[in-house]
Amino acid sequence: MSYIVQPDVVKYACTCGILKPISNLYFCRHCLEIRCSFCVCHEADSHYCGKCAENLPSSEARLKKNRCGNCFDCPSCHQQLTTRAANVGPKNGEDTKATPRKVFYLLCLLCRWSSRDVGIPDQSAVSGGWPERENVYANRLQEIQDMYKGIVLSDKQQKLEKDKKKQRRYMSFTDRTGITASMLRKRVGLPDVPHPLLKSKPKEPTKAIATEDVEPFLEDLLTQPVNLSLITTMEQRLVQPELQPTTVDKLFPIHKHLSVKRSQRCRSCEHNVSKPEYNPNSIKFKIQLFAYYHIPEVRLITVEPLRAGKVSELLIKFINPTQHQTTVTILPYKVQDDLTLEECKSEIAQQPEEKQSIPVASSQPSSLIHSSLSRQPSITIKPRSVTVPIAASIEVPNNTFILPPRDDAAEYDDSGDTHNIQDDPKLVVWRKSNKAVIRLKIIPESDSKIGDEVVVGFIMQHVYVNTITTVDNKEPQKYEHKIKVFLKLGGLVGNE
Amino acid sequence: MPIYEGIGAITEKLVVVMDIGTAYTKLGFSGEFSPRYILRSEVRCKETGIMRNIRDYKNERDLYDLLVDFLHVLYFKYVLLSPKDRPVVIVESLLCPTVFRETLAKVLFCHYEISMMLVVPSHLVCLASLGIDTALVLDMGFSEAVAIPVCHGLPVIHAWQALPFASQAVHLNLKSMLTTSNTGISNLTEWDLEDIKVRCCFVTPRERSKEFGKPCPSLTVCPDVKYPIQGSRSITIPGKIRETAFEVFFEEDNDHQCMSTMILDAILKVNLDLRLQLAENIVLMGGTVMTPGLKSRLKEELYEQLKNERYSKLKIKVFKFHSPPCKDNYTAWLGGAIYGCTELLGMKGLSRENYLKENRLPDWANMRDNLRTL
């Protein structure tokens, strides 16, 4: 499919104003709008390892720092490492008849880096306990971090204490009689309670001590010849930010980074437009509201050579992907239309307008504590205006045409058309099952030059049958949905 | 919130800490001691398929689109979290352009709908890992070197010094030197140059650099390096270039400014009482600082500059340097991660409601946020 839609000849305008081919668009069935990856809310769904296809719950992925516990990447070329087995015979002095042991090491099949190169001992188990490296400064940093936490916490407490003191309006009787609470405690024989402010005084961090000497200049640099194959590249260093090894003998295998499956959510109605299945092996979706399955697809068949100011014929094919018959009307597109963007859908007769009101995002307060339980409504971003230089006008046909529903069986049926549709022969050139080719007349603008790219735009209005049933509405509803479509027709070949 | 995000997500919020530098973005979580990822700050342009650096924006809208794409990659390829309703800590330079920080805030709050954002200045937070509150911080990144003194936990902005002496200057110098010594290698990319710089070049001691300045230097240069390019070809990098690529840092420009004067000028602009303390607490950070020999050369240069007349009123006898408990290229990020795991996030962070009320980010350069000092 991608190669049919790949050269982005036909683009649809998303609700947010970005032009994309139909394969990159979603169609939210709940608010009947086109959405694209820019204007939906992306969410991380499930974590999995791309090599062993194991999926991890997000809490476990977090513990493992988003890395797979068993798979490794090559620190030298960042490809996957494979575990290799080797037989080790009995060592000298041991019983020579003992069976050879199996040991395992890691090997990169691309650059031949192996864990033996850097002196990592071979392991006796396949998945086995490869040594992990630790940050040498971990203790000191932990200490500092705890201290900063303490300082800020006591700051916060002091502030709270201050607020509390302000609120206290009544007088304590013990203060009047000259017996303070602490005196009373002493008299009764209870231990004194230390002052809350004094108690929570945090430990001051031990300050780092600056020294006069810095890393000395290494005289070796001047005399030793450089062997580039022993010095790591920037990529190799930055893959391990903690260690940043400068020489290849300090490269250590890297745990493979996890990948994530994403789900997309419409920002205005909070429904999912795409949700993958949890299992990383499955490429299917639980929810897939792709525009490709709901919106008639437009394909460019052919166009006559374009000459400025002259009429050229344009043949385009419409394909109805839905299970319902639809009627397509072509409306003219003007650039100014964007500024006064009207509602692009309208319900057809039968039902009075009843749209659920979309909650206004900013009106609801968010709190850090509960927001992980309940979703905050999204902020709707103001759509951009479509900015495409239209360099040709279209003679808009007066008639509409019908696209029959999609029928998978008809794809293999060569017997011909079974539909009896009365078409305007000037408009519809060819028709088969759910497809129709129509003829349009376009006139490139007379002031454009040879070689200029000609783009035409029109508004496609089609009838969309919404099969989602709500409580008070069991019947599928029909809507008229409008989409702006833009076709790149290629360069101008001649003048008048 | 997807149901797969288990109970763990409820009990504790993961705070993403990012330091979006000109060349590299440091990305990780608060409470950890090193960033998880150090990535190039670039994203693939959807129309042309070319990698574009996020600082090469044409206008605000272009930057918005770039940042949306860039953050999408960060979140869904690396962090693997939904950004929605999660806090973020941003480490940024005090001299970050307003358009960049405002657009970043807009993208994070409006497009990714994060719940809270804490912006911390890199020069201040880098001291967190050292546990000190007064130091002279010199940040040598990709496009410029910025020195800002921090006194008792407050960055002294009026004493700031910035010069375009950082990676980029070295790359330009290296490129011009290489093209004169090798023919037909005009197509070296920025990343090739960086690789040559990192793997072959170093900062030579002061006496050798002086000797190089003479018409016929009487010293043995370090050995040449054959550097392979694009698999089949190779270029020779002469020893002299290896040693002198970084000399741009120490050559005084027309205003008699160089790396060492930056530090001393910054000290000069600070109150008399703090000068000695600053000279004894110098913190160097940024990827360029990791070059072999740079620190020792800077020290030499500083002592040399002290003999100069314009610094005669400085009574500094000794310079002392800190060595942070991390690699120099993520010192600022580490500070952000330490700040991010404290309660400070809830106290000082900008929440989404507050952002949407005013639609702007508090800024030190804005009088509305800075009335206290008046």
mmCIF file of N, CA, C and O in Angstrom, chain A residues 38 42-45 47 58 62 66 137 140 142 144-145 148 156 207-208 210-212 215 217 222 226 228 231 233 235 237-238 241 243-244 257 262 267 286 366 375-376 378-379 384, chain B residues 1 4-6 14 24 33 37 40 61 65 77-80 82 84 110-111 113 128-131 198-199 203 222-223 242 280 290 295 299 318 321-322 325 327 329-330 343 353:
data_model
loop_
_atom_site.group_PDB
_atom_site.id
_atom_site.type_symbol
_atom_site.label_atom_id
_atom_site.label_comp_id
_atom_site.label_asym_id
_atom_site.label_seq_id
_atom_site.Cartn_x
_atom_site.Cartn_y
_atom_site.Cartn_z
ATOM 1 N N PHE A 38 0.122 14.581 14.518
ATOM 2 C CA PHE A 38 0.465 15.837 15.185
ATOM 3 C C PHE A 38 -0.609 16.242 16.179
ATOM 4 O O PHE A 38 -0.320 16.829 17.205
ATOM 5 N N HIS A 42 -0.358 11.098 22.079
ATOM 6 C CA HIS A 42 0.327 9.805 22.060
ATOM 7 C C HIS A 42 0.523 9.310 23.485
ATOM 8 O O HIS A 42 0.770 10.082 24.382
ATOM 9 N N GLU A 43 0.417 8.008 23.634
ATOM 10 C CA GLU A 43 0.634 7.427 24.956
ATOM 11 C C GLU A 43 1.497 6.191 24.826
ATOM 12 O O GLU A 43 1.349 5.433 23.873
ATOM 13 N N ALA A 44 2.355 5.998 25.798
ATOM 14 C CA ALA A 44 3.149 4.778 25.818
ATOM 15 C C ALA A 44 2.276 3.670 26.375
ATOM 16 O O ALA A 44 1.680 3.820 27.435
ATOM 17 N N ASP A 45 2.177 2.568 25.664
ATOM 18 C CA ASP A 45 1.244 1.528 26.080
ATOM 19 C C ASP A 45 1.933 0.363 26.775
ATOM 20 O O ASP A 45 1.727 0.122 27.934
ATOM 21 N N HIS A 47 5.676 -1.970 27.151
ATOM 22 C CA HIS A 47 7.110 -2.050 26.886
ATOM 23 C C HIS A 47 7.463 -3.450 26.422
ATOM 24 O O HIS A 47 6.919 -4.423 26.932
ATOM 25 N N SER A 58 5.078 -2.006 32.966
ATOM 26 C CA SER A 58 5.831 -0.751 33.005
ATOM 27 C C SER A 58 6.603 -0.588 34.302
ATOM 28 O O SER A 58 7.673 0.002 34.321
ATOM 29 N N ARG A 62 10.582 -0.043 34.471
ATOM 30 C CA ARG A 62 11.154 1.093 35.180
ATOM 31 C C ARG A 62 12.291 0.649 36.083
ATOM 32 O O ARG A 62 13.324 1.289 36.164
ATOM 33 N N ASN A 66 14.375 0.696 31.720
ATOM 34 C CA ASN A 66 13.965 0.588 30.315
ATOM 35 C C ASN A 66 14.912 -0.264 29.487
ATOM 36 O O ASN A 66 15.121 0.000 28.304
ATOM 37 N N TYR A 137 30.949 7.158 42.019
ATOM 38 C CA TYR A 137 30.625 8.259 42.926
ATOM 39 C C TYR A 137 29.285 8.060 43.619
ATOM 40 O O TYR A 137 28.788 8.965 44.270
ATOM 41 N N ARG A 140 28.806 9.097 47.429
ATOM 42 C CA ARG A 140 28.909 10.523 47.666
ATOM 43 C C ARG A 140 27.665 11.245 47.129
ATOM 44 O O ARG A 140 27.095 12.102 47.790
ATOM 45 N N GLN A 142 24.695 9.980 46.617
ATOM 46 C CA GLN A 142 23.515 9.631 47.407
ATOM 47 C C GLN A 142 23.446 10.506 48.652
ATOM 48 O O GLN A 142 22.395 11.029 49.004
ATOM 49 N N ILE A 144 24.778 13.455 49.096
ATOM 50 C CA ILE A 144 24.442 14.830 48.726
ATOM 51 C C ILE A 144 22.961 14.955 48.423
ATOM 52 O O ILE A 144 22.292 15.885 48.874
ATOM 53 N N GLN A 145 22.459 13.976 47.716
ATOM 54 C CA GLN A 145 21.056 14.031 47.336
ATOM 55 C C GLN A 145 20.158 14.012 48.564
ATOM 56 O O GLN A 145 19.206 14.776 48.655
ATOM 57 N N TYR A 148 20.198 17.401 50.244
ATOM 58 C CA TYR A 148 19.386 18.416 49.570
ATOM 59 C C TYR A 148 17.913 18.165 49.822
ATOM 60 O O TYR A 148 17.149 19.093 50.038
ATOM 61 N N LYS A 156 10.358 23.598 53.647
ATOM 62 C CA LYS A 156 8.920 23.506 53.445
ATOM 63 C C LYS A 156 8.199 23.479 54.793
ATOM 64 O O LYS A 156 7.187 24.148 54.993
ATOM 65 N N LYS A 207 31.132 19.947 52.067
ATOM 66 C CA LYS A 207 31.478 20.637 50.834
ATOM 67 C C LYS A 207 32.650 19.960 50.137
ATOM 68 O O LYS A 207 33.560 19.456 50.782
ATOM 69 N N ALA A 208 32.572 19.993 48.841
ATOM 70 C CA ALA A 208 33.691 19.473 48.068
ATOM 71 C C ALA A 208 34.867 20.434 48.226
ATOM 72 O O ALA A 208 34.680 21.637 48.378
ATOM 73 N N ALA A 210 38.124 22.162 46.753
ATOM 74 C CA ALA A 210 38.824 22.445 45.505
ATOM 75 C C ALA A 210 40.317 22.253 45.707
ATOM 76 O O ALA A 210 40.841 22.512 46.785
ATOM 77 N N THR A 211 40.963 21.793 44.689
ATOM 78 C CA THR A 211 42.408 21.610 44.816
ATOM 79 C C THR A 211 43.124 22.443 43.768
ATOM 80 O O THR A 211 42.554 22.841 42.756
ATOM 81 N N GLU A 212 44.383 22.675 44.072
ATOM 82 C CA GLU A 212 45.147 23.514 43.175
ATOM 83 C C GLU A 212 45.572 22.755 41.927
ATOM 84 O O GLU A 212 45.678 23.315 40.859
ATOM 85 N N GLU A 215 44.063 17.798 36.390
ATOM 86 C CA GLU A 215 44.591 16.677 35.608
ATOM 87 C C GLU A 215 45.877 17.126 34.918
ATOM 88 O O GLU A 215 45.857 18.080 34.150
ATOM 89 N N PHE A 217 49.077 17.339 32.388
ATOM 90 C CA PHE A 217 49.221 17.060 30.958
ATOM 91 C C PHE A 217 50.003 15.766 30.787
ATOM 92 O O PHE A 217 51.047 15.571 31.419
ATOM 93 N N LEU A 222 52.485 13.451 23.448
ATOM 94 C CA LEU A 222 53.429 14.052 22.507
ATOM 95 C C LEU A 222 54.279 13.014 21.800
ATOM 96 O O LEU A 222 54.747 13.229 20.694
ATOM 97 N N VAL A 226 49.335 7.484 17.728
ATOM 98 C CA VAL A 226 47.929 7.212 18.039
ATOM 99 C C VAL A 226 47.439 6.046 17.213
ATOM 100 O O VAL A 226 47.607 6.019 16.002
ATOM 101 N N LEU A 228 44.142 4.685 16.161
ATOM 102 C CA LEU A 228 42.737 5.084 16.193
ATOM 103 C C LEU A 228 41.802 3.940 16.535
ATOM 104 O O LEU A 228 40.732 4.156 17.095
ATOM 105 N N ILE A 231 40.995 3.901 20.198
ATOM 106 C CA ILE A 231 40.312 5.023 20.836
ATOM 107 C C ILE A 231 38.854 4.992 20.432
ATOM 108 O O ILE A 231 38.533 4.831 19.257
ATOM 109 N N THR A 233 35.014 6.142 19.626
ATOM 110 C CA THR A 233 34.402 7.291 18.964
ATOM 111 C C THR A 233 33.405 7.943 19.916
ATOM 112 O O THR A 233 33.082 7.397 20.968
ATOM 113 N N GLU A 235 30.216 8.260 19.544
ATOM 114 C CA GLU A 235 29.015 7.437 19.711
ATOM 115 C C GLU A 235 29.245 6.362 20.763
ATOM 116 O O GLU A 235 28.400 6.124 21.621
ATOM 117 N N ARG A 237 31.272 6.408 23.177
ATOM 118 C CA ARG A 237 31.348 6.971 24.518
ATOM 119 C C ARG A 237 29.981 7.324 25.050
ATOM 120 O O ARG A 237 29.645 7.051 26.195
ATOM 121 N N LEU A 238 29.180 7.965 24.203
ATOM 122 C CA LEU A 238 27.925 8.515 24.701
ATOM 123 C C LEU A 238 26.840 7.465 24.908
ATOM 124 O O LEU A 238 25.845 7.726 25.572
ATOM 125 N N PRO A 241 26.743 6.834 29.083
ATOM 126 C CA PRO A 241 27.030 8.169 29.607
ATOM 127 C C PRO A 241 27.746 8.150 30.957
ATOM 128 O O PRO A 241 28.503 9.045 31.274
ATOM 129 N N LEU A 243 30.038 6.046 32.103
ATOM 130 C CA LEU A 243 31.460 5.711 32.084
ATOM 131 C C LEU A 243 32.217 6.490 31.019
ATOM 132 O O LEU A 243 33.347 6.915 31.229
ATOM 133 N N GLN A 244 31.603 6.664 29.888
ATOM 134 C CA GLN A 244 32.216 7.326 28.746
ATOM 135 C C GLN A 244 33.663 6.875 28.525
ATOM 136 O O GLN A 244 34.600 7.646 28.670
ATOM 137 N N HIS A 257 17.998 -1.699 24.805
ATOM 138 C CA HIS A 257 16.957 -0.747 25.179
ATOM 139 C C HIS A 257 15.591 -1.259 24.743
ATOM 140 O O HIS A 257 15.463 -1.852 23.684
ATOM 141 N N ARG A 262 2.634 2.240 21.147
ATOM 142 C CA ARG A 262 1.940 3.490 21.446
ATOM 143 C C ARG A 262 0.470 3.386 21.102
ATOM 144 O O ARG A 262 0.092 2.700 20.164
ATOM 145 N N ARG A 267 -7.730 14.205 20.876
ATOM 146 C CA ARG A 267 -7.576 15.177 21.946
ATOM 147 C C ARG A 267 -8.885 15.821 22.347
ATOM 148 O O ARG A 267 -9.000 16.329 23.451
ATOM 149 N N LYS A 286 -6.269 -3.246 18.538
ATOM 150 C CA LYS A 286 -7.574 -3.379 19.180
ATOM 151 C C LYS A 286 -8.507 -2.333 18.594
ATOM 152 O O LYS A 286 -9.673 -2.591 18.358
ATOM 153 N N SER A 366 -5.840 20.478 37.795
ATOM 154 C CA SER A 366 -5.138 19.208 37.813
ATOM 155 C C SER A 366 -4.372 19.110 39.117
ATOM 156 O O SER A 366 -3.937 20.096 39.672
ATOM 157 N N ARG A 375 -7.773 10.723 33.987
ATOM 158 C CA ARG A 375 -7.137 11.478 32.905
ATOM 159 C C ARG A 375 -7.573 12.918 32.918
ATOM 160 O O ARG A 375 -8.742 13.239 33.112
ATOM 161 N N GLN A 376 -6.611 13.764 32.699
ATOM 162 C CA GLN A 376 -6.940 15.170 32.528
ATOM 163 C C GLN A 376 -7.446 15.373 31.105
ATOM 164 O O GLN A 376 -6.934 14.754 30.181
ATOM 165 N N SER A 378 -7.679 17.014 27.533
ATOM 166 C CA SER A 378 -6.586 17.594 26.766
ATOM 167 C C SER A 378 -6.870 19.046 26.409
ATOM 168 O O SER A 378 -8.011 19.485 26.396
ATOM 169 N N ILE A 379 -5.800 19.700 26.131
ATOM 170 C CA ILE A 379 -5.922 21.074 25.657
ATOM 171 C C ILE A 379 -6.081 21.009 24.149
ATOM 172 O O ILE A 379 -5.317 20.322 23.471
ATOM 173 N N ARG A 384 -4.151 25.270 12.541
ATOM 174 C CA ARG A 384 -3.427 26.194 11.664
ATOM 175 C C ARG A 384 -4.201 26.345 10.364
ATOM 176 O O ARG A 384 -5.012 25.489 10.014
ATOM 177 N N MET B 1 -4.784 7.496 31.054
ATOM 178 C CA MET B 1 -3.599 6.723 31.488
ATOM 179 C C MET B 1 -3.830 5.246 31.173
ATOM 180 O O MET B 1 -4.832 4.679 31.589
ATOM 181 N N TYR B 4 -1.985 -0.440 31.638
ATOM 182 C CA TYR B 4 -0.751 -1.215 31.786
ATOM 183 C C TYR B 4 0.247 -0.534 32.702
ATOM 184 O O TYR B 4 1.121 -1.161 33.247
ATOM 185 N N GLU B 5 0.117 0.756 32.822
ATOM 186 C CA GLU B 5 1.037 1.456 33.726
ATOM 187 C C GLU B 5 0.605 1.158 35.143
ATOM 188 O O GLU B 5 -0.326 1.740 35.661
ATOM 189 N N GLY B 6 1.332 0.244 35.734
ATOM 190 C CA GLY B 6 0.887 -0.384 36.973
ATOM 191 C C GLY B 6 0.756 0.554 38.143
ATOM 192 O O GLY B 6 0.738 1.763 38.004
ATOM 193 N N LEU B 14 7.576 9.744 38.031
ATOM 194 C CA LEU B 14 8.891 9.797 37.429
ATOM 195 C C LEU B 14 9.097 11.198 36.875
ATOM 196 O O LEU B 14 8.249 11.707 36.146
ATOM 197 N N TYR B 24 24.384 18.451 22.085
ATOM 198 C CA TYR B 24 23.896 17.213 22.680
ATOM 199 C C TYR B 24 22.826 17.492 23.727
ATOM 200 O O TYR B 24 22.903 18.477 24.455
ATOM 201 N N PHE B 33 22.135 9.161 39.003
ATOM 202 C CA PHE B 33 23.413 9.844 39.095
ATOM 203 C C PHE B 33 24.094 10.068 37.754
ATOM 204 O O PHE B 33 25.190 10.597 37.679
ATOM 205 N N TYR B 37 20.698 8.951 28.681
ATOM 206 C CA TYR B 37 21.068 9.089 27.281
ATOM 207 C C TYR B 37 21.713 10.449 27.049
ATOM 208 O O TYR B 37 21.296 11.437 27.633
ATOM 209 N N ARG B 40 22.314 13.530 20.229
ATOM 210 C CA ARG B 40 22.468 14.744 19.442
ATOM 211 C C ARG B 40 21.154 15.509 19.435
ATOM 212 O O ARG B 40 20.088 14.916 19.286
ATOM 213 N N ARG B 61 7.520 29.285 14.567
ATOM 214 C CA ARG B 61 6.676 28.158 14.213
ATOM 215 C C ARG B 61 7.512 26.956 13.779
ATOM 216 O O ARG B 61 7.197 25.810 14.102
ATOM 217 N N ASP B 65 7.588 23.213 15.537
ATOM 218 C CA ASP B 65 7.487 21.917 14.865
ATOM 219 C C ASP B 65 8.695 21.039 15.144
ATOM 220 O O ASP B 65 8.578 19.838 15.377
ATOM 221 N N LYS B 77 10.969 7.088 22.116
ATOM 222 C CA LYS B 77 12.052 6.179 21.768
ATOM 223 C C LYS B 77 12.969 5.960 22.964
ATOM 224 O O LYS B 77 13.566 4.905 23.107
ATOM 225 N N TYR B 78 13.099 6.956 23.817
ATOM 226 C CA TYR B 78 14.063 6.833 24.909
ATOM 227 C C TYR B 78 13.414 6.776 26.286
ATOM 228 O O TYR B 78 13.595 5.804 27.014
ATOM 229 N N VAL B 79 12.673 7.803 26.640
ATOM 230 C CA VAL B 79 12.100 7.829 27.991
ATOM 231 C C VAL B 79 11.015 6.765 28.141
ATOM 232 O O VAL B 79 10.835 6.190 29.211
ATOM 233 N N LEU B 80 10.300 6.479 27.075
ATOM 234 C CA LEU B 80 9.237 5.471 27.043
ATOM 235 C C LEU B 80 8.154 5.742 28.080
ATOM 236 O O LEU B 80 7.767 4.866 28.848
ATOM 237 N N SER B 82 4.439 8.290 28.708
ATOM 238 C CA SER B 82 3.565 9.318 28.164
ATOM 239 C C SER B 82 3.900 10.626 28.849
ATOM 240 O O SER B 82 3.955 10.678 30.071
ATOM 241 N N LYS B 84 2.166 13.190 29.117
ATOM 242 C CA LYS B 84 0.993 13.862 29.686
ATOM 243 C C LYS B 84 0.939 13.704 31.197
ATOM 244 O O LYS B 84 1.129 12.625 31.730
ATOM 245 N N CYS B 110 1.404 22.831 26.066
ATOM 246 C CA CYS B 110 0.225 22.765 25.199
ATOM 247 C C CYS B 110 0.207 21.495 24.365
ATOM 248 O O CYS B 110 -0.832 20.878 24.208
ATOM 249 N N HIS B 111 1.343 21.108 23.829
ATOM 250 C CA HIS B 111 1.312 19.935 22.963
ATOM 251 C C HIS B 111 1.431 18.644 23.765
ATOM 252 O O HIS B 111 0.687 17.705 23.553
ATOM 253 N N GLU B 113 1.335 18.513 27.170
ATOM 254 C CA GLU B 113 0.489 18.617 28.361
ATOM 255 C C GLU B 113 1.148 18.084 29.619
ATOM 256 O O GLU B 113 0.550 17.314 30.378
ATOM 257 N N ALA B 128 25.332 21.724 42.775
ATOM 258 C CA ALA B 128 24.634 20.817 43.691
ATOM 259 C C ALA B 128 25.443 19.560 43.955
ATOM 260 O O ALA B 128 25.535 19.097 45.086
ATOM 261 N N SER B 129 26.063 19.027 42.924
ATOM 262 C CA SER B 129 26.796 17.785 43.113
ATOM 263 C C SER B 129 28.062 17.988 43.936
ATOM 264 O O SER B 129 28.672 17.031 44.385
ATOM 265 N N LEU B 130 28.467 19.247 44.104
ATOM 266 C CA LEU B 130 29.663 19.519 44.893
ATOM 267 C C LEU B 130 29.318 19.915 46.322
ATOM 268 O O LEU B 130 30.169 19.904 47.200
ATOM 269 N N GLY B 131 28.076 20.295 46.535
ATOM 270 C CA GLY B 131 27.669 20.719 47.868
ATOM 271 C C GLY B 131 28.198 22.075 48.258
ATOM 272 O O GLY B 131 28.337 22.393 49.441
ATOM 273 N N VAL B 198 38.007 14.844 18.863
ATOM 274 C CA VAL B 198 37.960 14.071 20.098
ATOM 275 C C VAL B 198 39.027 12.991 20.124
ATOM 276 O O VAL B 198 39.660 12.742 21.143
ATOM 277 N N ARG B 199 39.258 12.362 18.975
ATOM 278 C CA ARG B 199 40.156 11.208 19.001
ATOM 279 C C ARG B 199 41.606 11.565 18.737
ATOM 280 O O ARG B 199 42.492 10.792 19.080
ATOM 281 N N VAL B 203 45.122 19.604 23.952
ATOM 282 C CA VAL B 203 45.625 20.947 24.222
ATOM 283 C C VAL B 203 47.070 20.826 24.691
ATOM 284 O O VAL B 203 47.368 20.091 25.626
ATOM 285 N N CYS B 222 54.255 16.157 17.744
ATOM 286 C CA CYS B 222 53.757 14.822 18.052
ATOM 287 C C CYS B 222 53.461 14.085 16.739
ATOM 288 O O CYS B 222 53.283 14.701 15.700
ATOM 289 N N PRO B 223 53.407 12.755 16.798
ATOM 290 C CA PRO B 223 53.277 11.990 15.551
ATOM 291 C C PRO B 223 51.982 12.291 14.783
ATOM 292 O O PRO B 223 50.967 12.635 15.380
ATOM 293 N N ARG B 242 47.179 18.593 15.400
ATOM 294 C CA ARG B 242 46.672 17.932 16.593
ATOM 295 C C ARG B 242 46.930 18.771 17.832
ATOM 296 O O ARG B 242 46.112 18.824 18.744
ATOM 297 N N GLU B 280 39.302 30.515 44.311
ATOM 298 C CA GLU B 280 39.631 29.219 44.909
ATOM 299 C C GLU B 280 38.527 28.195 44.714
ATOM 300 O O GLU B 280 38.586 27.102 45.262
ATOM 301 N N MET B 290 36.435 18.353 28.655
ATOM 302 C CA MET B 290 37.000 17.010 28.785
ATOM 303 C C MET B 290 38.221 16.770 27.905
ATOM 304 O O MET B 290 38.833 15.715 27.973
ATOM 305 N N LYS B 295 42.547 21.520 31.069
ATOM 306 C CA LYS B 295 42.508 22.096 32.417
ATOM 307 C C LYS B 295 43.879 22.590 32.853
ATOM 308 O O LYS B 295 44.005 23.679 33.417
ATOM 309 N N LYS B 299 45.020 26.515 33.624
ATOM 310 C CA LYS B 299 45.656 26.922 34.877
ATOM 311 C C LYS B 299 46.916 27.727 34.592
ATOM 312 O O LYS B 299 47.134 28.809 35.147
ATOM 313 N N VAL B 318 46.417 32.138 44.287
ATOM 314 C CA VAL B 318 46.256 30.727 43.954
ATOM 315 C C VAL B 318 44.870 30.494 43.333
ATOM 316 O O VAL B 318 43.893 31.144 43.707
ATOM 317 N N PHE B 321 40.646 24.410 41.641
ATOM 318 C CA PHE B 321 39.617 23.854 40.760
ATOM 319 C C PHE B 321 38.875 22.724 41.449
ATOM 320 O O PHE B 321 39.467 21.951 42.187
ATOM 321 N N HIS B 322 37.597 22.667 41.170
ATOM 322 C CA HIS B 322 36.798 21.559 41.684
ATOM 323 C C HIS B 322 36.769 20.445 40.661
ATOM 324 O O HIS B 322 36.802 20.688 39.461
ATOM 325 N N PRO B 325 31.860 15.046 40.911
ATOM 326 C CA PRO B 325 31.818 13.577 40.923
ATOM 327 C C PRO B 325 31.065 13.009 39.720
ATOM 328 O O PRO B 325 30.158 12.200 39.858
ATOM 329 N N LYS B 327 31.156 12.988 34.969
ATOM 330 C CA LYS B 327 31.837 13.455 33.760
ATOM 331 C C LYS B 327 31.454 14.908 33.515
ATOM 332 O O LYS B 327 30.324 15.309 33.799
ATOM 333 N N ASN B 329 30.653 16.567 30.959
ATOM 334 C CA ASN B 329 29.612 16.986 30.013
ATOM 335 C C ASN B 329 28.202 16.860 30.570
ATOM 336 O O ASN B 329 27.268 17.316 29.949
ATOM 337 N N TYR B 330 28.034 16.242 31.731
ATOM 338 C CA TYR B 330 26.677 16.230 32.279
ATOM 339 C C TYR B 330 26.603 16.768 33.711
ATOM 340 O O TYR B 330 25.675 16.456 34.438
ATOM 341 N N GLU B 343 11.666 18.270 47.111
ATOM 342 C CA GLU B 343 10.313 18.840 47.115
ATOM 343 C C GLU B 343 10.254 20.147 46.326
ATOM 344 O O GLU B 343 9.194 20.718 46.138
ATOM 345 N N GLU B 353 -1.691 24.899 35.038
ATOM 346 C CA GLU B 353 -2.753 25.906 35.203
ATOM 347 C C GLU B 353 -2.159 27.303 35.201
ATOM 348 O O GLU B 353 -2.658 28.206 34.552
#
